[in-house]
PDB file of C-alpha atoms in Angstrom:
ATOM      1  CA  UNK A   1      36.889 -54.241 -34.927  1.00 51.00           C
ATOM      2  CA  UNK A   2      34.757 -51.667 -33.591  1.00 55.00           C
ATOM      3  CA  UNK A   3      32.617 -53.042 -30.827  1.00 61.00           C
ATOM      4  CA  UNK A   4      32.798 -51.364 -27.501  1.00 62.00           C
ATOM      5  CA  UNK A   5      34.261 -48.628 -29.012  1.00 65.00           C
ATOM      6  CA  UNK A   6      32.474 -45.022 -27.628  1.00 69.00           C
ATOM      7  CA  UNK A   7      31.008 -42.891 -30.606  1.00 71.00           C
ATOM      8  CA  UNK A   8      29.818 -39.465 -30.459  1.00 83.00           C
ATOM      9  CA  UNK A   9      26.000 -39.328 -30.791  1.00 87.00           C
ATOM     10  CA  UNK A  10      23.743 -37.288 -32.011  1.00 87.00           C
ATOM     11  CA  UNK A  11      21.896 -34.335 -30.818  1.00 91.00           C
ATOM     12  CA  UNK A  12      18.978 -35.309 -28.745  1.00 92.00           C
ATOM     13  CA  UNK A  13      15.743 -33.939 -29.540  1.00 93.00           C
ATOM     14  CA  UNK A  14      15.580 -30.645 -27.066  1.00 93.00           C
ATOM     15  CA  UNK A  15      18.699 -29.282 -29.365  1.00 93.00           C
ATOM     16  CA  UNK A  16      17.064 -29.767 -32.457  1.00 94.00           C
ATOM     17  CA  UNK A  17      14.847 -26.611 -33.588  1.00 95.00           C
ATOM     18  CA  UNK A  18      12.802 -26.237 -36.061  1.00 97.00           C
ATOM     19  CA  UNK A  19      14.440 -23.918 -39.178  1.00 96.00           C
ATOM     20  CA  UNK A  20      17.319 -25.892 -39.065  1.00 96.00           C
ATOM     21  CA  UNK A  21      18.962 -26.489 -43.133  1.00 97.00           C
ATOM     22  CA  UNK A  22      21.746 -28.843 -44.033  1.00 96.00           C
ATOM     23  CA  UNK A  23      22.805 -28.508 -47.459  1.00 97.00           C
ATOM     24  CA  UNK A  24      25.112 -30.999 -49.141  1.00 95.00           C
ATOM     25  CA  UNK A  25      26.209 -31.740 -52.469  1.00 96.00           C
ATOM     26  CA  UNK A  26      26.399 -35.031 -54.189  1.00 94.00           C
ATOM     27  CA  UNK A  27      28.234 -35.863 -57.330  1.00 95.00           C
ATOM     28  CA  UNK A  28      27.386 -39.501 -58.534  1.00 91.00           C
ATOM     29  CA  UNK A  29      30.091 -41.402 -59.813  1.00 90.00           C
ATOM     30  CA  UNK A  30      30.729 -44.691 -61.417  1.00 85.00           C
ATOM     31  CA  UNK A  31      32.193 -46.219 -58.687  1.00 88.00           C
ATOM     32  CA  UNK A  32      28.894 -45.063 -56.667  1.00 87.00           C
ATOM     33  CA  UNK A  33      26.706 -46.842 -59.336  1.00 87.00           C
ATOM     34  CA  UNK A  34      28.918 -49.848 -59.266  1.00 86.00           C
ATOM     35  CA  UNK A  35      29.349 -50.094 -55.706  1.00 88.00           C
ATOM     36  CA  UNK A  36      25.260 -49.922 -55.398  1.00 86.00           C
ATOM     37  CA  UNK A  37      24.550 -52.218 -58.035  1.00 85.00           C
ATOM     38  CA  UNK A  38      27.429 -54.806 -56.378  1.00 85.00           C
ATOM     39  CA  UNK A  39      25.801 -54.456 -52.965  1.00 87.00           C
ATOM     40  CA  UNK A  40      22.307 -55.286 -54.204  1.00 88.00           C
ATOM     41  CA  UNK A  41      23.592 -56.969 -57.190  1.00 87.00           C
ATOM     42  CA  UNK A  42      20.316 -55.067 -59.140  1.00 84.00           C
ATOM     43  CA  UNK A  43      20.982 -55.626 -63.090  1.00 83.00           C
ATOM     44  CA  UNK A  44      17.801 -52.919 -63.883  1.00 89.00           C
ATOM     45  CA  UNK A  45      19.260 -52.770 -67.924  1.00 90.00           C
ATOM     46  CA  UNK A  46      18.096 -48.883 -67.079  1.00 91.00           C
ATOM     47  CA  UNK A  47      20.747 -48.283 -64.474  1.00 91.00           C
ATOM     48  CA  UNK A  48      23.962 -49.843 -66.157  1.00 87.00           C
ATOM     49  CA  UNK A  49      23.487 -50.026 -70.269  1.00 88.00           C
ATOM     50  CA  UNK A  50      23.054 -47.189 -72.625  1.00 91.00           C
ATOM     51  CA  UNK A  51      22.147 -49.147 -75.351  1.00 93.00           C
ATOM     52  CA  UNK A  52      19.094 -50.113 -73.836  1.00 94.00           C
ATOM     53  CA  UNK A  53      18.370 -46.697 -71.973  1.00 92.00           C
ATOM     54  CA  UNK A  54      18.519 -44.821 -75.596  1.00 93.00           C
ATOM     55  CA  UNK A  55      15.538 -46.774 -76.773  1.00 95.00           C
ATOM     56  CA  UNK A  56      13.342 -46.149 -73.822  1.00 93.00           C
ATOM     57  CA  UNK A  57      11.995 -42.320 -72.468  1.00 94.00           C
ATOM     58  CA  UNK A  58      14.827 -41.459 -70.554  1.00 94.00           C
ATOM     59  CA  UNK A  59      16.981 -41.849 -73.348  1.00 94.00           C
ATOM     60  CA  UNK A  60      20.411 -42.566 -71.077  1.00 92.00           C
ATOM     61  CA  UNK A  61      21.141 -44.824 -68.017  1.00 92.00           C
ATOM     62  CA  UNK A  62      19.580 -43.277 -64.313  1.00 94.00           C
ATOM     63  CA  UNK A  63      20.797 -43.440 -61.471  1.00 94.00           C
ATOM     64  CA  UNK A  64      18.239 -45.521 -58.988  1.00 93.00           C
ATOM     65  CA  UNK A  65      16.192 -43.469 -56.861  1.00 93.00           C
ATOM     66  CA  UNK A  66      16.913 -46.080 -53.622  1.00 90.00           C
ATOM     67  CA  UNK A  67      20.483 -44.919 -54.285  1.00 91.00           C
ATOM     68  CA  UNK A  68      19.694 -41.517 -54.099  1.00 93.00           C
ATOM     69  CA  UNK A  69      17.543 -42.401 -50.767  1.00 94.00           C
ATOM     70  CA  UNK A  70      20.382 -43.559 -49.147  1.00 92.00           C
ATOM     71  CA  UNK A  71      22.446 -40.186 -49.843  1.00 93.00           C
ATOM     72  CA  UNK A  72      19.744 -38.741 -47.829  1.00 95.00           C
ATOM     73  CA  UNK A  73      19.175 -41.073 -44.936  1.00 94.00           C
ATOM     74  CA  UNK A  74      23.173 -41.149 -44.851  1.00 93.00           C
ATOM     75  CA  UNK A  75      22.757 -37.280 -44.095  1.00 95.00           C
ATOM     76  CA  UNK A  76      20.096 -37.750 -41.463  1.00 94.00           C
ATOM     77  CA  UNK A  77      22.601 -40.704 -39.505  1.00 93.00           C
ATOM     78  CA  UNK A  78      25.301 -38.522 -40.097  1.00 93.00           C
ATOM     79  CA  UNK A  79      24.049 -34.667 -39.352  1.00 93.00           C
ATOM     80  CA  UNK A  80      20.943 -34.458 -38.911  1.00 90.00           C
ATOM     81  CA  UNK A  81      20.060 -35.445 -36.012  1.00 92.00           C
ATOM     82  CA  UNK A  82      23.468 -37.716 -36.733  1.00 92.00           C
ATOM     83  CA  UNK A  83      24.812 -40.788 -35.544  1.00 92.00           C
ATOM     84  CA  UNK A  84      22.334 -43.007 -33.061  1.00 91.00           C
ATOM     85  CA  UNK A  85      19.105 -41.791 -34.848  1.00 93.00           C
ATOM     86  CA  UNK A  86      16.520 -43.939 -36.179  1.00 95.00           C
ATOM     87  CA  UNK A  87      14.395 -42.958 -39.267  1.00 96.00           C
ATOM     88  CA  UNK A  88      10.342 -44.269 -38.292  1.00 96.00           C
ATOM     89  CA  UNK A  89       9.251 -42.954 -41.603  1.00 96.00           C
ATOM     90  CA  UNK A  90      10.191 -41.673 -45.346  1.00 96.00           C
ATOM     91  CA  UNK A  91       7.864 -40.103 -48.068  1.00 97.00           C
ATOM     92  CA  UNK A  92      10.406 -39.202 -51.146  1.00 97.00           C
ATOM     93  CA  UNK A  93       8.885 -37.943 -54.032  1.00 97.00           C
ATOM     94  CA  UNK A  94      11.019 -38.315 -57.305  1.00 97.00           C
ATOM     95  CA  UNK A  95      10.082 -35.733 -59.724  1.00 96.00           C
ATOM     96  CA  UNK A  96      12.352 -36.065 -62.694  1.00 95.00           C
ATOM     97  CA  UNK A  97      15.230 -38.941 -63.393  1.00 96.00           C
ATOM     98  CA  UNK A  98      18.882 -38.394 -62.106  1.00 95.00           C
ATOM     99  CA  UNK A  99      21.600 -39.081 -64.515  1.00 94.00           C
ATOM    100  CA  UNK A 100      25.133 -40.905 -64.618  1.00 91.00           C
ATOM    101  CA  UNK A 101      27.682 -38.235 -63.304  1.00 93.00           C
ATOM    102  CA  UNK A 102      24.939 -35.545 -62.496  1.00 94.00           C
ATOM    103  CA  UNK A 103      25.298 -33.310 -59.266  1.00 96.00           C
ATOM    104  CA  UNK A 104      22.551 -33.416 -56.514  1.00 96.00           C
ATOM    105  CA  UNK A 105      22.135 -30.571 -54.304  1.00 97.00           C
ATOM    106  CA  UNK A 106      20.277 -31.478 -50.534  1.00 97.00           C
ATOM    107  CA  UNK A 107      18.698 -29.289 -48.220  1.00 97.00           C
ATOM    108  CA  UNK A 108      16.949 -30.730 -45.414  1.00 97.00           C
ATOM    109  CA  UNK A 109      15.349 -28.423 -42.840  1.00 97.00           C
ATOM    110  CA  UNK A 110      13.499 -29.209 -39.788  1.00 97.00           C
ATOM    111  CA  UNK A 111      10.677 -28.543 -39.788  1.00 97.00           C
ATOM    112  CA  UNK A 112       8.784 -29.888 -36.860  1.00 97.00           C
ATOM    113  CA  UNK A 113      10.274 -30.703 -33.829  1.00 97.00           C
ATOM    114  CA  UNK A 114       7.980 -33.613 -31.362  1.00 96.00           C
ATOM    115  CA  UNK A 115       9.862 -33.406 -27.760  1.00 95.00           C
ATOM    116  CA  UNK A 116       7.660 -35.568 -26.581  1.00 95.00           C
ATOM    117  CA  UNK A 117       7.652 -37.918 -28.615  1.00 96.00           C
ATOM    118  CA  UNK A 118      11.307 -37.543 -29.709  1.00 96.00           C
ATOM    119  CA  UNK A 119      10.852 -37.028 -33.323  1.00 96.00           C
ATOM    120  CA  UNK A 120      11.990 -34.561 -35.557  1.00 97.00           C
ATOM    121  CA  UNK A 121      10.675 -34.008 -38.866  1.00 97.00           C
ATOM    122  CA  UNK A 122      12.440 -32.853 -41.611  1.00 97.00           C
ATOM    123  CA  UNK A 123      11.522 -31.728 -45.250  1.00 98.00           C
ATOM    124  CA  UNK A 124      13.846 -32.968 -47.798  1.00 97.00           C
ATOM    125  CA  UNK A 125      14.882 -31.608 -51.578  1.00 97.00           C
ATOM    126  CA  UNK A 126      17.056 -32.254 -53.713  1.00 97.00           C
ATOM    127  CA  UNK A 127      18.065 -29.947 -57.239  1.00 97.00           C
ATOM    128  CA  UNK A 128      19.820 -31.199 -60.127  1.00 94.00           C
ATOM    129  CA  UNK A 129      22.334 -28.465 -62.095  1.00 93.00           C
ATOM    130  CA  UNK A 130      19.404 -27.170 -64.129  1.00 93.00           C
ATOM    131  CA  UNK A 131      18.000 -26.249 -60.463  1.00 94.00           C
ATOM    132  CA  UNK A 132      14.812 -28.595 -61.249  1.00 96.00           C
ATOM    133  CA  UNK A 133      13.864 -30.104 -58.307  1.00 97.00           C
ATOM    134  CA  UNK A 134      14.423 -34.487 -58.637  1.00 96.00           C
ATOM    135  CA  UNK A 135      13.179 -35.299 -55.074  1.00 97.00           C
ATOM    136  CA  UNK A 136      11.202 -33.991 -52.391  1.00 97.00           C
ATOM    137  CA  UNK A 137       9.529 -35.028 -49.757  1.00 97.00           C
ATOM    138  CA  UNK A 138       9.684 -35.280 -45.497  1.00 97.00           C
ATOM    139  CA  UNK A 139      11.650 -37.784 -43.475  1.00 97.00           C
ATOM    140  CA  UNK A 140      10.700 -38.492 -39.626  1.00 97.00           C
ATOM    141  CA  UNK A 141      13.467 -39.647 -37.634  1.00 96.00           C
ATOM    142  CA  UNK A 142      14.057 -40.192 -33.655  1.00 96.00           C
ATOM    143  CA  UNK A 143      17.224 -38.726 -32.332  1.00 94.00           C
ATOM    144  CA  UNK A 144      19.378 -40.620 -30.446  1.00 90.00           C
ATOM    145  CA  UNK A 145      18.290 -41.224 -26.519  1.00 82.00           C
ATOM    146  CA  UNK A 146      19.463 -43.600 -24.399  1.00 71.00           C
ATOM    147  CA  UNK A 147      17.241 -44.880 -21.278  1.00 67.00           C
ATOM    148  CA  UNK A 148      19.092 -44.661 -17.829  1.00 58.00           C
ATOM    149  CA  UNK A 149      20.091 -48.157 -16.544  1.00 56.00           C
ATOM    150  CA  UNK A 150      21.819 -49.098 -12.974  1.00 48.00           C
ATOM    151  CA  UNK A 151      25.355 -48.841 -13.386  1.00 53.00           C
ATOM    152  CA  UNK A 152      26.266 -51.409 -10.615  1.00 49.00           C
ATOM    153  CA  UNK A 153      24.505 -54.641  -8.670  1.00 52.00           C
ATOM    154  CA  UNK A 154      24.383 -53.199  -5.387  1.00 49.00           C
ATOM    155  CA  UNK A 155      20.903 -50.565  -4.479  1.00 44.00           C
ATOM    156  CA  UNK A 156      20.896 -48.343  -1.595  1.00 46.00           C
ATOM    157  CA  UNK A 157      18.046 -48.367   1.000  1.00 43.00           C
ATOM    158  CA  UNK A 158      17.114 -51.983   0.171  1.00 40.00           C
TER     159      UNK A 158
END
């Protein structure tokens, strides 16, 4: 088990500036689809059978677009600002369907950095292999910071 364990953190908001990019590249599998659709046991007949995805507009099975969320909010508690930050808000845009076994390039970039009120704002968009852009959009997220508490029971001048 884990607990008590010390983890590296995050940057904390006076390291982050804005122009800041992290790309990344995500190639979704079957076990990624499987492992989603397990976890949230979600039987969408558009996610999982291609008989039933031929007969509608997308013509094949898509990959859900919470899935692809979490590839991005997975980057933002992993890099950017990384692990201890807390995303306060998400606007994703999803422009065009994502496919069984298609690859997702991410760039996120900062693009507005609150020291006061420790948040960081970064733009988010993702390109398919066509280069057509599937998401876009901003996430707000509040590095990691961790308030000063006494250490021991005993206070000086008291």
């Amino acid at each position: 088990m884990l607990l008590g364990k010390k983890r590296k953190l995050g940057r904390k908001i006076e390291d982050i500036t804005v122009g800041e990019k992290l790309k990344l590249t995500e190639k979704i599998e079957d076990k990624d689809l499987l492992l989603y659709l397990g976890l949230t046991n979600d039987g969408n007949p558009l996610y999982i059978q291609h008989d039933f995805a031929s007969t509608t507009s997308f013509e094949k099975p898509v990959v859900p677009n919470i899935m692809l969320t979490g590839i991005v909010t997975s980057a933002v508690s992993k890099y950017m600002p990384g692990p201890g930050s807390y995303i306060c808000e998400q606007q994703l845009v999803f422009k065009k369907p994502v496919y069984h076994y298609a690859t997702v390039d991410f760039l996120l970039e900062v693009v507005d950095v609150d020291v006061r009120a420790n948040l960081a704002t970064i733009r988010v968009e993702g390109t398919d292999e066509e280069g057509a852009i599937c998401i876009e959009g901003k996430i707000v997220a509040q590095p990691p910071k961790t308030s000063s508490k006494l250490t021991t029971q005993a206070m000086e001048n008291f």
